[in-house]
Coordinates of C-alpha atoms in Angstrom, one line a residue:
X1 CA 127.9 159.4 95.4
X2 CA 124.5 157.8 96.2
X3 CA 124.7 155.1 93.5
X4 CA 127.9 153.5 95.0
X5 CA 126.4 153.6 98.5
X6 CA 123.3 151.7 97.3
X7 CA 125.5 149.0 95.6
X8 CA 127.6 148.5 98.7
X9 CA 124.4 148.3 100.8
X10 CA 123.0 145.6 98.5
X11 CA 126.3 143.7 98.7
X12 CA 126.3 143.8 102.5
X13 CA 122.7 142.5 102.5
X14 CA 123.6 139.5 100.4
X15 CA 126.6 138.7 102.5
X16 CA 124.9 139.1 105.9
X17 CA 121.6 137.3 105.2
X18 CA 122.6 134.9 102.4
X19 CA 119.2 135.5 100.9
X20 CA 120.2 137.1 97.6
X21 CA 123.6 135.8 96.4
X22 CA 126.4 138.1 95.4
X23 CA 125.8 137.8 91.7
X24 CA 122.2 138.9 92.1
X25 CA 123.5 142.3 93.2
X26 CA 124.7 142.7 89.6
X27 CA 121.7 141.2 87.7
X28 CA 118.0 141.7 88.1
X29 CA 115.8 142.9 91.0
X30 CA 117.7 142.9 94.2
X31 CA 116.0 143.0 97.6
X32 CA 117.6 145.5 99.9
X33 CA 117.5 146.6 103.6
X34 CA 114.6 148.7 104.6
X35 CA 114.9 152.5 105.2
X36 CA 116.1 152.0 108.7
X37 CA 118.4 149.1 107.7
X38 CA 116.5 146.9 110.1
X39 CA 118.3 143.5 110.4
X40 CA 116.2 140.6 109.1
X41 CA 113.9 142.7 106.9
X42 CA 114.6 142.4 103.2
X43 CA 112.7 144.5 100.7
X44 CA 112.1 144.0 97.0
X45 CA 112.3 146.6 94.3
X46 CA 108.7 147.7 95.1
X47 CA 109.8 148.4 98.7
X48 CA 107.7 145.5 100.1
X49 CA 109.2 143.0 102.5
X50 CA 110.4 139.8 100.8
X51 CA 109.4 136.5 102.4
X52 CA 112.3 134.2 102.9
X53 CA 111.3 130.5 102.5
X54 CA 113.3 127.5 103.5
X55 CA 113.0 124.0 102.0
X56 CA 114.7 120.7 102.0
X57 CA 115.4 118.5 99.0
X58 CA 117.2 115.2 98.4
X59 CA 120.7 114.6 96.9
X60 CA 124.0 116.4 96.9
X61 CA 124.4 120.1 96.1
X62 CA 126.2 120.7 92.8
X63 CA 129.9 121.6 93.1
X64 CA 129.2 124.9 91.3
X65 CA 126.4 126.8 89.7
X66 CA 124.3 127.4 92.8
X67 CA 125.1 131.1 92.8
X68 CA 123.6 131.5 89.3
X69 CA 120.8 129.2 90.3
X70 CA 119.7 131.4 93.2
X71 CA 120.3 134.6 91.1
X72 CA 117.9 133.4 88.4
X73 CA 115.4 131.9 90.8
X74 CA 115.3 135.1 93.0
X75 CA 114.6 137.3 89.9
X76 CA 111.4 135.4 89.2
X77 CA 110.2 134.6 92.7
X78 CA 110.7 138.1 94.0
X79 CA 108.9 139.4 90.9
X80 CA 106.0 136.9 91.0
X81 CA 105.7 136.0 94.7
X82 CA 107.5 138.6 96.7
X83 CA 109.6 135.8 98.1
X84 CA 112.9 133.9 97.9
X85 CA 113.7 130.3 98.8
X86 CA 116.8 128.5 99.9
X87 CA 117.2 124.7 99.9
X88 CA 119.1 122.5 102.3
X89 CA 120.2 119.2 100.6
X90 CA 119.8 115.9 102.4
X91 CA 122.1 113.1 100.8
X92 CA 120.4 109.8 100.1
X93 CA 121.3 107.2 102.7
X94 CA 119.9 107.8 106.1
X95 CA 117.1 110.0 104.5
X96 CA 114.2 108.7 106.6
X97 CA 115.8 109.8 109.9
X98 CA 117.2 113.0 108.5
X99 CA 113.9 114.1 107.0
X100 CA 112.2 113.2 110.3
X101 CA 114.6 115.4 112.2
X102 CA 114.1 118.3 109.8
X103 CA 110.3 118.1 110.2
X104 CA 110.6 117.9 114.0
X105 CA 112.8 121.0 113.9
X106 CA 110.0 123.1 112.4
X107 CA 112.5 125.4 110.8
X108 CA 111.4 124.8 107.2
X109 CA 108.5 125.9 105.1
X110 CA 108.7 123.1 102.5
X111 CA 109.4 119.5 103.0
X112 CA 109.7 116.4 100.7
X113 CA 108.7 112.9 101.5
X114 CA 107.3 109.7 100.3
X115 CA 107.5 105.9 100.7
X116 CA 111.2 106.4 101.8
X117 CA 110.2 108.8 104.6
X118 CA 107.9 108.8 107.6
X119 CA 105.5 111.1 105.8
X120 CA 102.3 109.3 106.8
X121 CA 103.0 109.3 110.6
X122 CA 103.8 113.0 110.6
X123 CA 100.7 113.7 108.5
X124 CA 98.7 111.8 111.1
X125 CA 100.1 114.2 113.7
X126 CA 99.1 117.2 111.6
X127 CA 102.7 118.3 111.0
X128 CA 101.8 119.7 107.6
X129 CA 99.3 122.3 106.5
X130 CA 95.9 121.2 105.1
X131 CA 96.0 122.7 101.6
X132 CA 92.3 122.1 100.8
X133 CA 91.2 125.6 102.0
X134 CA 94.0 127.2 100.0
X135 CA 93.3 125.6 96.6
X136 CA 91.2 128.5 95.4
X137 CA 94.3 130.6 95.5
X138 CA 96.1 128.3 93.0
X139 CA 93.6 127.7 90.2
X140 CA 96.3 126.9 87.7
X141 CA 97.6 124.1 89.9
X142 CA 94.1 122.7 90.5
X143 CA 93.4 122.7 86.8
X144 CA 96.8 121.1 86.1
X145 CA 96.0 118.1 88.3
X146 CA 92.4 117.8 87.0
X147 CA 90.9 116.2 90.0
X148 CA 93.8 113.8 90.7
X149 CA 94.7 115.5 94.0
X150 CA 91.7 113.7 95.5
X151 CA 93.8 110.5 95.5
X152 CA 96.3 111.8 98.0
X153 CA 93.8 113.1 100.5
X154 CA 93.8 111.8 104.1
X155 CA 90.6 112.3 106.1
X156 CA 89.4 114.8 103.5
X157 CA 92.6 116.8 104.0
X158 CA 95.3 117.5 101.5
X159 CA 98.8 117.4 103.1
X160 CA 100.9 117.8 100.0
X161 CA 101.2 118.1 96.3
X162 CA 102.4 114.9 94.6
X163 CA 104.7 114.5 91.6
X164 CA 102.8 114.0 88.4
X165 CA 103.5 110.7 86.7
X166 CA 102.6 109.6 83.2
X167 CA 102.5 106.0 82.0
X168 CA 105.8 104.5 80.9
X169 CA 109.3 104.4 82.4
X170 CA 111.1 101.8 84.5
X171 CA 110.6 100.7 88.1
X172 CA 113.0 99.1 90.5
X173 CA 115.7 97.0 88.8
X174 CA 119.3 95.9 88.5
X175 CA 122.0 97.9 86.7
X176 CA 124.8 95.7 85.5
X177 CA 127.8 95.6 83.2
X178 CA 126.5 94.2 79.9
X179 CA 129.9 93.9 78.4
X180 CA 130.9 91.5 81.3
X181 CA 127.7 89.4 80.8
X182 CA 128.7 88.9 77.2
X183 CA 132.4 88.2 78.1
X184 CA 131.3 85.7 80.7
X185 CA 129.0 83.8 78.3
X186 CA 125.9 84.3 80.5
X187 CA 122.3 84.3 79.2
X188 CA 120.4 87.5 78.7
X189 CA 119.1 88.7 82.1
X190 CA 115.3 88.6 82.0
X191 CA 114.3 86.7 85.2
X192 CA 115.5 85.8 88.6
X193 CA 117.4 82.7 87.5
X194 CA 119.5 84.6 84.9
X195 CA 120.0 87.5 87.3
X196 CA 121.2 85.0 89.9
X197 CA 123.8 83.5 87.5
X198 CA 125.2 87.0 86.9
X199 CA 125.4 87.7 90.7
X200 CA 127.4 84.5 91.3
X201 CA 129.7 85.1 88.4
X202 CA 130.2 88.7 89.5
X203 CA 131.1 87.5 93.0
X204 CA 133.8 85.3 91.5
X205 CA 135.3 88.2 89.5
X206 CA 134.9 90.8 92.4
X207 CA 135.5 88.7 95.5
X208 CA 136.3 91.6 97.8
X209 CA 132.9 93.4 97.3
X210 CA 129.4 92.2 98.4
X211 CA 127.1 92.1 95.4
X212 CA 124.2 93.0 97.7
X213 CA 124.7 95.5 100.5
X214 CA 121.1 97.0 100.8
X215 CA 118.4 95.4 103.0
X216 CA 115.8 96.3 100.4
X217 CA 116.9 93.5 98.1
X218 CA 114.2 91.4 99.9
X219 CA 111.5 93.6 98.4
X220 CA 112.9 92.9 94.9
X221 CA 113.1 89.2 95.5
X222 CA 109.4 89.4 96.4
X223 CA 108.6 91.3 93.2
X224 CA 110.4 88.7 91.1
X225 CA 108.9 85.7 92.8
X226 CA 105.4 86.9 93.6
X227 CA 104.8 90.2 91.9
X228 CA 102.7 88.7 89.1
X229 CA 100.3 87.2 91.6
X230 CA 99.9 89.9 94.2
X231 CA 99.5 93.6 94.6
X232 CA 101.0 95.4 97.7
X233 CA 98.3 97.0 99.8
X234 CA 100.4 97.7 103.0
X235 CA 104.0 97.3 102.0
X236 CA 105.8 94.7 104.1
X237 CA 102.7 93.4 105.8
X238 CA 99.7 92.7 103.5
X239 CA 98.9 92.1 99.9
X240 CA 95.9 91.2 97.7
X241 CA 95.8 88.8 94.9
X242 CA 95.4 90.0 91.4
X243 CA 92.4 87.7 91.0
X244 CA 90.8 89.0 94.2
X245 CA 92.0 92.6 94.7
X246 CA 89.8 93.4 97.7
X247 CA 90.6 90.4 99.9
X248 CA 93.5 91.2 102.3
X249 CA 96.1 88.5 102.7
X250 CA 99.0 88.3 105.2
X251 CA 102.2 88.5 103.2
X252 CA 103.8 86.1 105.7
X253 CA 101.2 83.4 105.0
X254 CA 101.7 83.2 101.3
X255 CA 103.7 80.3 100.0
X256 CA 105.9 82.7 97.9
X257 CA 107.1 84.5 101.0
X258 CA 108.8 81.3 102.3
X259 CA 110.4 80.9 99.0
X260 CA 111.8 84.5 99.2
X261 CA 113.2 83.7 102.7
X262 CA 114.9 80.5 101.4
X263 CA 116.5 82.4 98.5
X264 CA 117.7 85.2 100.7
X265 CA 119.2 82.6 103.1
X266 CA 121.0 80.9 100.3
X267 CA 122.4 84.2 99.0
X268 CA 123.5 85.2 102.5
X269 CA 125.3 81.9 103.1
X270 CA 127.0 82.0 99.7
X271 CA 128.4 85.5 100.3
X272 CA 126.2 87.3 97.7
X273 CA 124.7 89.3 100.5
X274 CA 127.0 91.4 102.8
X275 CA 127.7 90.0 106.2
X276 CA 127.1 93.5 107.5
X277 CA 123.7 93.8 105.8
X278 CA 121.8 94.7 109.0
X279 CA 124.1 97.6 109.7
X280 CA 123.5 99.1 106.3
X281 CA 121.7 102.4 106.1
X282 CA 118.1 102.4 104.8
X283 CA 119.4 103.4 101.4
X284 CA 122.9 102.0 100.6
X285 CA 122.9 103.0 96.9
X286 CA 125.5 105.7 97.5
X287 CA 128.0 103.2 98.7
X288 CA 127.5 101.0 95.7
X289 CA 128.0 103.9 93.3
X290 CA 131.3 104.7 94.9
X291 CA 132.4 101.1 94.3
X292 CA 131.2 101.2 90.7
X293 CA 133.1 104.4 90.1
X294 CA 136.4 102.7 91.0
X295 CA 135.4 99.4 89.2
X296 CA 135.2 97.5 92.4
X297 CA 131.7 96.2 91.7
X298 CA 129.9 95.5 88.4
X299 CA 126.3 95.9 89.5
X300 CA 123.6 97.7 91.6
X301 CA 121.0 95.1 92.6
X302 CA 118.3 97.5 93.7
X303 CA 117.6 101.0 92.7
X304 CA 115.0 102.9 90.8
X305 CA 115.4 103.4 87.0
X306 CA 115.1 107.1 87.3
X307 CA 117.7 107.4 89.9
X308 CA 120.1 105.2 87.9
X309 CA 119.5 107.2 84.8
X310 CA 120.1 110.5 86.4
X311 CA 122.7 109.7 89.0
X312 CA 124.7 106.7 87.7
X313 CA 124.9 106.5 83.9
X314 CA 126.5 109.9 83.2
X315 CA 129.1 109.5 86.0
X316 CA 130.0 105.9 85.0
X317 CA 130.1 106.5 81.2
X318 CA 132.3 109.5 81.9
X319 CA 134.8 107.4 83.9
X320 CA 134.5 104.3 81.7
X321 CA 133.3 105.1 78.2
X322 CA 134.3 101.6 77.1
X323 CA 132.0 99.9 79.5
X324 CA 128.5 98.8 78.3
X325 CA 125.6 98.8 80.8
X326 CA 122.4 96.9 80.9
X327 CA 119.2 97.2 82.9
X328 CA 116.9 94.4 84.2
X329 CA 113.6 95.9 85.2
X330 CA 111.9 94.0 87.9
X331 CA 108.5 95.6 87.3
X332 CA 108.0 95.5 83.5
X333 CA 107.7 91.8 83.1
X334 CA 106.9 90.7 86.6
X335 CA 104.2 93.1 87.9
X336 CA 100.9 94.2 86.2
X337 CA 101.5 97.6 84.6
X338 CA 98.6 99.9 85.3
X339 CA 98.0 103.5 84.5
X340 CA 99.7 105.7 87.1
X341 CA 97.6 107.4 89.8
X342 CA 98.5 110.0 92.3
X343 CA 100.1 108.7 95.6
X344 CA 102.4 110.3 98.2
X345 CA 105.3 108.2 96.8
X346 CA 106.9 111.6 96.2
X347 CA 105.2 114.6 97.6
X348 CA 105.9 118.2 98.7
X349 CA 104.5 119.3 102.0
X350 CA 104.1 122.7 103.6
X351 CA 104.9 123.2 107.3
X352 CA 102.4 124.2 110.0
X353 CA 105.3 125.0 112.3
X354 CA 107.1 128.3 112.8
X355 CA 106.7 129.2 109.1
X356 CA 103.0 128.5 108.8
X357 CA 102.2 132.1 108.1
X358 CA 103.9 131.7 104.7
X359 CA 101.9 128.6 103.5
X360 CA 99.9 130.6 100.9
X361 CA 103.1 131.8 99.3
X362 CA 104.7 128.4 99.5
X363 CA 101.7 126.8 97.7
X364 CA 101.9 129.5 95.0
X365 CA 105.6 128.6 94.5
X366 CA 104.5 124.9 94.0
X367 CA 101.9 126.1 91.5
X368 CA 104.5 128.0 89.5
X369 CA 106.9 125.0 89.7
X370 CA 104.3 122.7 88.1
X371 CA 102.8 125.1 85.5
X372 CA 105.5 127.6 84.4
X373 CA 108.3 126.3 82.1
X374 CA 110.9 128.8 83.5
X375 CA 110.3 127.7 87.1
X376 CA 110.2 124.0 86.2
X377 CA 113.4 123.9 84.2
X378 CA 115.3 125.9 86.8
X379 CA 114.0 123.9 89.8
X380 CA 114.3 120.5 88.2
X381 CA 117.4 120.8 86.0
X382 CA 119.2 123.9 87.3
X383 CA 121.0 126.6 85.2
X384 CA 121.3 126.0 81.5
X385 CA 125.0 125.8 80.5
X386 CA 126.0 125.3 84.1
X387 CA 124.1 122.3 85.3
X388 CA 122.7 121.0 82.0
X389 CA 122.5 121.8 78.3
X390 CA 119.5 122.0 76.0
X391 CA 119.8 120.4 72.6
X392 CA 116.6 121.1 70.7
X393 CA 113.8 119.5 72.8
X394 CA 116.3 117.3 74.7
X395 CA 118.1 117.8 78.0
X396 CA 121.8 116.9 77.6
X397 CA 124.6 116.6 80.2
X398 CA 127.3 116.2 77.6
X399 CA 130.2 118.4 78.7
X400 CA 128.8 118.9 82.2
X401 CA 130.9 117.5 85.0
X402 CA 129.0 114.9 87.0
X403 CA 129.5 116.8 90.2
X404 CA 127.8 119.8 88.6
X405 CA 124.6 117.9 87.7
X406 CA 121.9 119.4 89.9
X407 CA 119.4 117.0 91.6
X408 CA 115.8 118.2 90.9
X409 CA 113.7 119.5 93.6
X410 CA 112.5 116.2 95.1
X411 CA 108.8 115.6 94.5
X412 CA 108.5 118.1 91.8
X413 CA 108.9 115.7 88.8
X414 CA 106.0 116.3 86.4
X415 CA 105.6 114.0 83.4
X416 CA 103.7 116.6 81.5
X417 CA 106.5 119.2 82.0
X418 CA 109.7 117.1 81.9
X419 CA 111.9 117.1 78.8
X420 CA 113.3 114.0 77.2
X421 CA 117.0 113.5 78.1
X422 CA 119.8 112.5 75.7
X423 CA 121.8 109.7 77.3
X424 CA 125.2 108.4 76.4
X425 CA 125.7 105.2 74.4
X426 CA 123.4 102.3 74.8
X427 CA 121.4 103.9 77.6
X428 CA 119.2 105.9 75.2
X429 CA 117.7 102.8 73.6
X430 CA 117.1 101.3 77.1
X431 CA 115.2 104.4 78.2
X432 CA 113.1 104.6 75.0
X433 CA 112.2 100.9 75.2
X434 CA 111.1 101.1 78.8
X435 CA 109.0 104.3 78.3
X436 CA 107.3 103.0 75.1
X437 CA 106.7 99.4 76.4
X438 CA 105.6 100.5 79.9
X439 CA 103.2 103.0 78.5
X440 CA 101.7 100.5 76.1
X441 CA 101.1 97.9 78.8
X442 CA 99.7 100.5 81.2
X443 CA 97.2 101.7 78.6
X444 CA 96.2 98.1 77.8
X445 CA 95.6 97.2 81.5
X446 CA 93.9 100.5 82.4
X447 CA 93.5 101.6 86.0
X448 CA 94.7 99.5 89.0
X449 CA 91.8 98.0 91.1
X450 CA 93.4 99.8 94.1
X451 CA 93.7 103.2 92.4
X452 CA 92.4 105.7 95.0
X453 CA 92.5 103.3 98.0
X454 CA 94.3 104.7 101.0
X455 CA 94.6 102.7 104.2
X456 CA 93.6 104.8 107.2
X457 CA 95.9 103.7 110.0
X458 CA 94.5 105.9 112.7
X459 CA 92.3 103.2 114.3
X460 CA 95.3 100.9 114.8
X461 CA 98.1 103.3 115.5
X462 CA 99.2 101.4 118.6
X463 CA 99.1 98.0 116.8
X464 CA 101.2 99.3 113.9
X465 CA 103.9 100.7 116.3
X466 CA 104.1 97.3 118.0
X467 CA 104.1 95.5 114.7
X468 CA 106.9 97.7 113.4
X469 CA 109.0 96.8 116.4
X470 CA 108.4 93.1 115.8
X471 CA 109.2 93.5 112.1
X472 CA 112.5 95.2 112.9
X473 CA 113.6 92.6 115.5
X474 CA 112.3 89.4 113.9
X475 CA 111.3 89.8 110.3
X476 CA 114.1 92.0 108.9
X477 CA 117.0 89.6 109.9
X478 CA 115.0 86.7 108.6
X479 CA 114.2 88.4 105.3
X480 CA 117.8 89.2 104.5
X481 CA 118.9 85.6 105.0
X482 CA 120.1 85.6 108.7
X483 CA 118.3 82.5 109.9
X484 CA 119.3 79.1 111.4
X485 CA 116.0 77.6 110.4
X486 CA 113.4 79.3 108.2
X487 CA 110.3 77.3 109.5
X488 CA 111.0 77.9 113.2
X489 CA 112.0 81.5 112.8
X490 CA 109.0 82.3 110.6
X491 CA 106.7 80.7 113.1
X492 CA 108.1 82.7 115.9
X493 CA 107.9 85.9 113.9
X494 CA 104.2 85.2 113.1
X495 CA 103.5 84.5 116.8
X496 CA 105.2 87.8 117.9
X497 CA 103.4 89.7 115.2
X498 CA 100.0 88.3 116.3
X499 CA 100.8 89.3 119.9
X500 CA 101.5 92.8 118.6
X501 CA 98.1 93.1 117.1
X502 CA 98.4 91.8 113.6
X503 CA 95.0 90.2 113.6
X504 CA 93.4 93.5 114.5
X505 CA 95.4 95.2 111.8
X506 CA 94.2 92.7 109.2
X507 CA 90.6 93.0 110.4
X508 CA 90.7 96.8 110.0
X509 CA 92.3 96.5 106.6
X510 CA 89.7 94.2 105.3
X511 CA 86.9 96.5 106.7
X512 CA 88.4 99.4 104.7
X513 CA 88.9 97.3 101.6
X514 CA 85.2 96.2 101.8
X515 CA 84.1 99.8 102.0
X516 CA 86.3 100.7 99.1
X517 CA 85.0 97.8 96.9
X518 CA 81.4 98.8 97.7
X519 CA 82.2 102.4 96.6
X520 CA 83.8 101.2 93.4
X521 CA 80.7 99.1 92.6

């Protein structure tokens, strides 16, 4: 009779603590209650307590398959690390605020962040563990990054492990109905002017939907109008020219910035830009996808190529197999293509909050995720046959319902580990072209002159906070086209920005650029 009792006890453990899911009780090593049945203590097959990690990741949880996902994940993490992990999914949209609340709650071991989060301000407040003293415990991870982790250090501290990028692939761009472009007799989309013609024609054909409903379109206008001349050094505030990469320039003082404002104003007045643009979430791509899924909008003006490839194409081609899609990449022909270098654009951090005692195990999990094929495939793609299919050396989602496609653990992407994906229809050729052409240009151009530069904002924390308030109140409305007079509004915005400490900001930035240039020499 003892065997049935043990099975029932294991099932109760899974139900009460939601740590090892029900199916894990039938397959593989199953943590169980201690000898006394102490609540909250889970023990592995060796009798040792199992650490229960919590993490956050971006996207929407798959409709099915998570039971098997955790079953397979638990089998290897309990065996290798004596731990389990459970993820909470944060949908894209209001991600910056939601991630900030999750970090402030201090209830997670592992966080994700990047340019779309408030990572740097939390790092400045020591919200994340400094991983430098722990690197000797993860030699395979250190070897894998081959010295590149130095580029994401802040004040000689390492607050996270970045994704590993290889040259090639698309940047920000516009997804559009290529079949409609042909039917409308429009030119091939390859610059701002041809993209604008498509926007206006699409507005005629879809009058009830705004063609642009995301405030970030202003950044893409800047890329198209000025990206070949300048490199961003502090996004939204300062740039350097390609010709003089260590001389800081106010973005607002460049002649191209005024041209961006004029174009945004014209689009707003003509109804291309939504009248409710200021009320839009920080990331409004989810709203656009829903419109495209019901054929109420023929384009997405600003999104990342990777996000479109993984989150849009499969869904849309499944719904509308007869539609043909195109991609206009804003970066490939309008921004210098350099070899990629490590930045916190996507990064995985470990908490120093309530769960800081588990940071060594959490770091070892990250090591496994970047160096072990079984971990990587599971954490990035999910369960084979449930969330994806494997066709030879290619990932395929043919036959997988779109709602069952699992978002990868955000920040984990590793170009040296990722598998090529088979895409439906015309998208395969688009992907292959961007990867090959982007890689070719990056190799030709070599390393960016700013590779390894990190602006230390600690000396001007107060100024930056005041500048951000000014930017939100004056610059953002102006940059999305809501202006009665560009010259007067821009002059007022500059005045308010100077009052907030912009000149001190520029002085500190130039000081650090000078030091960086001297080091490079």
